[in-house]
Coordinates of C-alpha atoms in Angstrom, one line a residue:
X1 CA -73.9 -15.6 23.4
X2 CA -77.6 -15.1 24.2
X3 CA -80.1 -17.6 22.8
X4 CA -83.6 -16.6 22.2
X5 CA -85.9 -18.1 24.8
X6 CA -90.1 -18.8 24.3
X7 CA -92.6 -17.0 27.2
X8 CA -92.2 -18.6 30.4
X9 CA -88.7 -20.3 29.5
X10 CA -84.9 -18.7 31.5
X11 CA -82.7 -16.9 29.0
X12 CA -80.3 -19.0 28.5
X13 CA -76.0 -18.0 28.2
X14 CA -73.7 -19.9 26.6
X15 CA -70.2 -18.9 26.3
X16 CA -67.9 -21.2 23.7
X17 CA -65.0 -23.4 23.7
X18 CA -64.0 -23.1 20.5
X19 CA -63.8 -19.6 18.2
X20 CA -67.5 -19.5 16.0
X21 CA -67.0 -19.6 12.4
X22 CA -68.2 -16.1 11.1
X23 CA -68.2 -14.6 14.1
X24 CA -66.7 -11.2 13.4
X25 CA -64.6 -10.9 16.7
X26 CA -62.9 -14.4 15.9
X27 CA -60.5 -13.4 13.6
X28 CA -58.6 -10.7 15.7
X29 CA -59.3 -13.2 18.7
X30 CA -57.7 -15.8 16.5
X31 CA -54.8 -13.9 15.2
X32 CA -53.8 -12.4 18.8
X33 CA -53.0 -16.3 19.7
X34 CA -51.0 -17.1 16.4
X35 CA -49.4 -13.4 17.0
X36 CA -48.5 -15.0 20.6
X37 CA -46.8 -18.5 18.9
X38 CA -44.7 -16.5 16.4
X39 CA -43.1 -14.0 19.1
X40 CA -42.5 -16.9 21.5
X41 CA -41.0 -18.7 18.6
X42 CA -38.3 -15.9 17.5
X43 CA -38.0 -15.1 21.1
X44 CA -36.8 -18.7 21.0
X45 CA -35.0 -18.3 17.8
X46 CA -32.8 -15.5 19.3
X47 CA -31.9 -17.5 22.4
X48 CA -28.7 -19.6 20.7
X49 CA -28.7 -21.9 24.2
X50 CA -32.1 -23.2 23.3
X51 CA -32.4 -26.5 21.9
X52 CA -35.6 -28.5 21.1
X53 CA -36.3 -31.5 21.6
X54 CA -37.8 -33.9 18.4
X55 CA -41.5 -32.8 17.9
X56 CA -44.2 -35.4 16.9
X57 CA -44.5 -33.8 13.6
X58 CA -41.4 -32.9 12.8
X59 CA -40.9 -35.8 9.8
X60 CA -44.5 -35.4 8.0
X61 CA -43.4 -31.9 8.0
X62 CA -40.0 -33.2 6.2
X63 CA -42.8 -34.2 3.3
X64 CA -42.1 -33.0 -0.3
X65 CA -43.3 -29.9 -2.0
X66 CA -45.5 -29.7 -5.0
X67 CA -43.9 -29.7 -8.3
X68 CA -44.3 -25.8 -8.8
X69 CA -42.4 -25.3 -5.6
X70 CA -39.3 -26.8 -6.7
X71 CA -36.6 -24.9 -7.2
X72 CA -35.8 -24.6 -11.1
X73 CA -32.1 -26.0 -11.5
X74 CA -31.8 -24.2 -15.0
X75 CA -33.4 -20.8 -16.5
X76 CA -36.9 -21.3 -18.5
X77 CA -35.6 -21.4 -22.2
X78 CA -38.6 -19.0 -22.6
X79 CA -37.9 -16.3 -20.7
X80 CA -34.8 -14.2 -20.5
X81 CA -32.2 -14.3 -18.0
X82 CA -32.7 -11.6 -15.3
X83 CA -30.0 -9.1 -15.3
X84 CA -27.9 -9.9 -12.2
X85 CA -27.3 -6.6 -9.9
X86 CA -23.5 -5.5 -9.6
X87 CA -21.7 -6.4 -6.3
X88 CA -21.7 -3.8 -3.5
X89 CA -19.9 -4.0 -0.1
X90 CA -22.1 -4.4 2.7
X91 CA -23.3 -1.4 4.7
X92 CA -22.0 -0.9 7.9
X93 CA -24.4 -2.6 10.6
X94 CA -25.5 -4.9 8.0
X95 CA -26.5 -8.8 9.2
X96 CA -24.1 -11.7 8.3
X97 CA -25.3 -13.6 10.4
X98 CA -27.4 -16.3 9.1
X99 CA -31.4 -15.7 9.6
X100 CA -34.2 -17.2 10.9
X101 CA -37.5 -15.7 11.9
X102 CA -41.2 -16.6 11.7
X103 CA -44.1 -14.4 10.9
X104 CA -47.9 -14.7 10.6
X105 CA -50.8 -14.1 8.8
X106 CA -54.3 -15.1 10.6
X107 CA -53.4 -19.1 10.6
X108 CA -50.6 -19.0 8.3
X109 CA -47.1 -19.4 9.0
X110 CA -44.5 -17.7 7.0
X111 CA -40.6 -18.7 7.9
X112 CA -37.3 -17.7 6.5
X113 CA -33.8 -19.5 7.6
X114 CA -30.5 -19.6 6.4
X115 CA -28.2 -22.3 7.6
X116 CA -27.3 -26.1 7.4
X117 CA -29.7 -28.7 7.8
X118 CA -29.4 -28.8 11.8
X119 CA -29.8 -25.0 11.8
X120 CA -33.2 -25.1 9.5
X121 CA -34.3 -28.5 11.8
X122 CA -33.8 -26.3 14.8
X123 CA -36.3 -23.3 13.3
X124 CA -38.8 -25.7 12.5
X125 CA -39.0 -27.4 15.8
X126 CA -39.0 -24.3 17.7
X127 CA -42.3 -23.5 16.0
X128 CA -44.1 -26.7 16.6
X129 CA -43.1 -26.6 20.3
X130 CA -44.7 -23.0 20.1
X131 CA -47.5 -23.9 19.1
X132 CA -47.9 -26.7 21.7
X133 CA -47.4 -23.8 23.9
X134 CA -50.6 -21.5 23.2
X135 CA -52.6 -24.2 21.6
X136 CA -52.3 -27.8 23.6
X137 CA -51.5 -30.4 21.9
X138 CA -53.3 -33.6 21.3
X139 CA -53.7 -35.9 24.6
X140 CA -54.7 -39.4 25.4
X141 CA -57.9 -38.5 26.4
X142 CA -58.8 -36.7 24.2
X143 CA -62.0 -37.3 21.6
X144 CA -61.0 -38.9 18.4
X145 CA -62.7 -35.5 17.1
X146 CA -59.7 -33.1 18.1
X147 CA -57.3 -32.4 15.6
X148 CA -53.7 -31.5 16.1
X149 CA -52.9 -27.7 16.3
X150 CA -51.1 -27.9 12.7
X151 CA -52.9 -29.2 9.9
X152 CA -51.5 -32.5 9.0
X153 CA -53.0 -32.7 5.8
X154 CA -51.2 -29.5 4.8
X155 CA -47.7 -30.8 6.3
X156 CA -48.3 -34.1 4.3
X157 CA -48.7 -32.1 1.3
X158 CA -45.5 -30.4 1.4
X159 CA -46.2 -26.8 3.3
X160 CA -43.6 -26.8 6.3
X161 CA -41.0 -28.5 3.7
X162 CA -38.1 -26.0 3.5
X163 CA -37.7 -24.7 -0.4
X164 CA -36.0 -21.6 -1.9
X165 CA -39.6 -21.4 -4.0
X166 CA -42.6 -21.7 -2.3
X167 CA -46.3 -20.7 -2.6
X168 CA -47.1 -18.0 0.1
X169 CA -50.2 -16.5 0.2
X170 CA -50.9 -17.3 -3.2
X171 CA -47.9 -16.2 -4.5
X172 CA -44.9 -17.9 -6.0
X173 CA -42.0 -16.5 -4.6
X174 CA -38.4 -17.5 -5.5
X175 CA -35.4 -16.6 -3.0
X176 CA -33.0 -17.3 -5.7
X177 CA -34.4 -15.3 -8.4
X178 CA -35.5 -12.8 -6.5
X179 CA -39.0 -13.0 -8.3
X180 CA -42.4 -12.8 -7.6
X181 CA -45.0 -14.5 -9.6
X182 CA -48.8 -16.4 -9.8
X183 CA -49.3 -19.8 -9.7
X184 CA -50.5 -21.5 -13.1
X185 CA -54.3 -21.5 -11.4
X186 CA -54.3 -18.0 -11.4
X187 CA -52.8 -17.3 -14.3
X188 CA -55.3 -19.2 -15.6
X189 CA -58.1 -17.4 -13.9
X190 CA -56.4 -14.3 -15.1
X191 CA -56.9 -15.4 -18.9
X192 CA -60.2 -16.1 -18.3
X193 CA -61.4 -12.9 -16.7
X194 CA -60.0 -11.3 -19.6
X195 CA -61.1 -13.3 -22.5
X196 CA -64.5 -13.0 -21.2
X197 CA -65.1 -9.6 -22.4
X198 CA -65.7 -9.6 -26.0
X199 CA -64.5 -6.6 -28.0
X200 CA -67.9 -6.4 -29.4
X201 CA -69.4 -5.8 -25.7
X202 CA -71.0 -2.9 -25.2
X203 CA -72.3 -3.1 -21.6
X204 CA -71.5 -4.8 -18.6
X205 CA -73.5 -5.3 -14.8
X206 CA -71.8 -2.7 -12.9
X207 CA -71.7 -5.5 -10.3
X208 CA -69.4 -7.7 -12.8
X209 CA -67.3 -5.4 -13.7
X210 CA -66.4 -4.1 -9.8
X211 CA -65.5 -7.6 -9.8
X212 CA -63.4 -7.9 -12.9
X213 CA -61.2 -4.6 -11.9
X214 CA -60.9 -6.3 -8.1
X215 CA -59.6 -9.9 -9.4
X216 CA -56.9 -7.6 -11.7
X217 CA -56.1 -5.6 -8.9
X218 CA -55.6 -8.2 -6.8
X219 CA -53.0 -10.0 -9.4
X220 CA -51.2 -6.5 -11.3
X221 CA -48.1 -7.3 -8.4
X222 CA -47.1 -10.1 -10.9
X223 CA -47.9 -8.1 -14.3
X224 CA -45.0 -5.7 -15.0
X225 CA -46.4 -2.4 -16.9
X226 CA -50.1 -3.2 -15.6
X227 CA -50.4 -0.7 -12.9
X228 CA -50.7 2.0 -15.3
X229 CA -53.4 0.4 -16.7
X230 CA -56.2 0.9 -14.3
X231 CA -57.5 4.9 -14.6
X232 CA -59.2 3.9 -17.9
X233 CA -60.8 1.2 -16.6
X234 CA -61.9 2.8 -13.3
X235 CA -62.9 5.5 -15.2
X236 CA -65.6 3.4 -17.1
X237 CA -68.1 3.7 -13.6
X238 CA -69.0 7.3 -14.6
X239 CA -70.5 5.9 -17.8
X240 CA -73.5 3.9 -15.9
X241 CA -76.8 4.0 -17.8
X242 CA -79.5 6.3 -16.3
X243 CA -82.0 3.5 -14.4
X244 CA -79.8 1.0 -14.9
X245 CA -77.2 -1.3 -13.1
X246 CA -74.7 -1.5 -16.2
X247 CA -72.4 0.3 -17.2
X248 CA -71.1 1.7 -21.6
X249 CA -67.9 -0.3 -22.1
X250 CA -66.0 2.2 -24.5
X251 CA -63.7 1.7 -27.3
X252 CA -61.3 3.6 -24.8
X253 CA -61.8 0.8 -22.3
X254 CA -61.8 -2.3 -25.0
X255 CA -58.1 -1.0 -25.7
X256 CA -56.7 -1.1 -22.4
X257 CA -58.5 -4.2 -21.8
X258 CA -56.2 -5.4 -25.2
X259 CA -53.3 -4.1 -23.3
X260 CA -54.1 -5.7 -20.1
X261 CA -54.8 -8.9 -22.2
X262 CA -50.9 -8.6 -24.1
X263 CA -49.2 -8.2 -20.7
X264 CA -51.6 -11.4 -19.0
X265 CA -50.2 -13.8 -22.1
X266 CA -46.5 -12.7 -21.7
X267 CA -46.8 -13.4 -18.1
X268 CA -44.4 -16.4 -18.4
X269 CA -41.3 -14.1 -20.0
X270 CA -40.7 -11.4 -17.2
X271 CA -41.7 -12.3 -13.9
X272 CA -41.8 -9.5 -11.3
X273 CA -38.8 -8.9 -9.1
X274 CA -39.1 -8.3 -5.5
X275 CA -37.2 -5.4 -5.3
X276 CA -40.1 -3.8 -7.5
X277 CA -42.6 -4.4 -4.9
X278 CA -40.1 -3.9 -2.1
X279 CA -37.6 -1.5 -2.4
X280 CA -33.8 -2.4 -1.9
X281 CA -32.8 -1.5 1.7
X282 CA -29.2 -0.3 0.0
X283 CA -29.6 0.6 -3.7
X284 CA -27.5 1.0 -6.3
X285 CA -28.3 4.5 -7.3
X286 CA -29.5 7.3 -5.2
X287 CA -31.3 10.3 -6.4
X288 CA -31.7 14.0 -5.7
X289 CA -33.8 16.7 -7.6
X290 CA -34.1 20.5 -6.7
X291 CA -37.5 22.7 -7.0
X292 CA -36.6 25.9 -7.9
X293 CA -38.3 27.9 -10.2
X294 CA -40.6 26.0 -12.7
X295 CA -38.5 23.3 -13.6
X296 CA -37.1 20.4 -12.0
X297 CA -33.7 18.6 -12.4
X298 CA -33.0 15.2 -11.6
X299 CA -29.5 13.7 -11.0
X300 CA -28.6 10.2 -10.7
X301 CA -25.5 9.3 -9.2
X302 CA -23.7 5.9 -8.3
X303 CA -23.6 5.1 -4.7
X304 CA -20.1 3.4 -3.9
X305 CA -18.7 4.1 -0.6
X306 CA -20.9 6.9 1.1
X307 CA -24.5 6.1 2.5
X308 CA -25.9 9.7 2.6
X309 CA -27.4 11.4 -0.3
X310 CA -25.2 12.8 -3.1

């Protein structure tokens, strides 16, 4: 880093310790090291002779999750049962095994184990001792100003605490369900983008609405029969007012806007299932269709014992 120096005065250098906040090479900088602790960490994992020792963290990690991340014991009495998916016999090749791994996003940790307690213990620890690995951990000598290379005050609050439902990423996901779904915040938010376009408007800052369609966009995952929903409503930025930075709000627009607003209050009764956003790596139905001519034929068959296409 060059500093600006006065006539007459050295240029001075200075390289840093430490990663600079909005420096726009720290994040892939910063994400190369995490990248480093998760593959030494499932390397780990795969290596069934390796056993860590206790960590210094591992029981503030052991704290409790947040109400909304404990697993529901009995269905909401609001919203229907989701339709379990029939019973299929396991590919060949599939994993039985049970599975841990670790992944990363930026600074975030993402984990997924199967097991007994000793088996989930083990997962954990591996990662902490990772991490001690690419980013030292604290020492004796150190100034009372370093911190530890996890953030305590996220392990006290419940994040490293294993939980079949857990906030990742702001979403709620739930490994028993099979569901995906906003916490109540942004559901929240999600009402109050909405409700804060009147019907009666007629015009809105181009720079608003960019912003309205981007906060939607970034929730329709967890509104089922919303991703339809956006053409009209993109469509709304050819309307912009000659000299002007707004935009005519149609009645076109106010109606899919209602629609948008139905969905965002039934929110509660159908969350999203995963295998919407992901698709099933065996499904239950396979499909072929045949362009010939000027019409096209679909056929849906069930897929029992075979793995290729029927």
């Amino acid at each position: 880093m060059l500093f600006p120096a006065r006539p007459g005065e050295e240029p001075m250098i200075a390289f840093p310790l430490v990663l600079p906040m909005g420096w726009k090479e720290s994040p892939p900088n910063f994400s190369a090291a995490t990248e480093t602790v998760a593959d030494i960490a499932n390397d780990h994992i795969a290596d069934n002779q390796h056993r860590p020792p206790h960590h210094r963290l591992e029981v503030v990690s052991e704290s409790p999750p947040p109400d909304d991340e404990k697993p529901t014991t009995s269905p909401n009495e609001n919203s229907p049962a989701l339709p379990q998916p029939t019973c299929q016999p396991y590919p060949s090749g599939h994993r039985t095994k049970p599975t841990h791994y670790w992944d990363v996003y930026v600074d975030d940790f993402i984990g997924l184990t199967q097991g007994n307690k000793w088996q989930r213990r083990r997962t954990k620890r591996i990662l902490l001792h990772a991490l001690d690995t690419v980013f030292r951990g604290l020492d004796p000598n150190d100034t009372p100003h370093r911190q530890e290379p996890a953030s305590v005050k996220k392990l006290r609050k419940g994040d490293a605490c294993w939980t079949t439902r857990k906030v990742i990423l702001g979403w709620i996901l739930d490994a028993l369900s099979k569901t995906i779904e906003l916490p109540q915040h942004r559901k929240d938010r999600l009402i109050e983008i909405l409700e804060s376009i009147q019907p009666t408007q007629r015009r809105i800052a181009v720079k608003q609405w960019h912003k309205v369609l981007g906060e939607l966009r970034s929730m329709v995952i967890a509104i089922p029969g919303a991703r339809g929903l956006f053409c009209t409503l993109q469509e709304a930025f050819r309307h912009q007012e000659e000299s002007s930075h707004r935009l005519r709000l149609t009645k076109q627009v106010h109606d899919f806007l209602a629609d948008f607003k139905w969905l965002a209050h039934s929110i509660n009764e159908r969350p999203t299932r995963l295998g919407e956003v992901v698709p099933h790596h065996n499904p239950s139905t396979r499909g072929a269709f045949q362009r010939q001519g000027r019409t096209e034929s679909v056929l849906i068959r069930k897929s029992e014992r075979t793995d290729h296409e029927q």
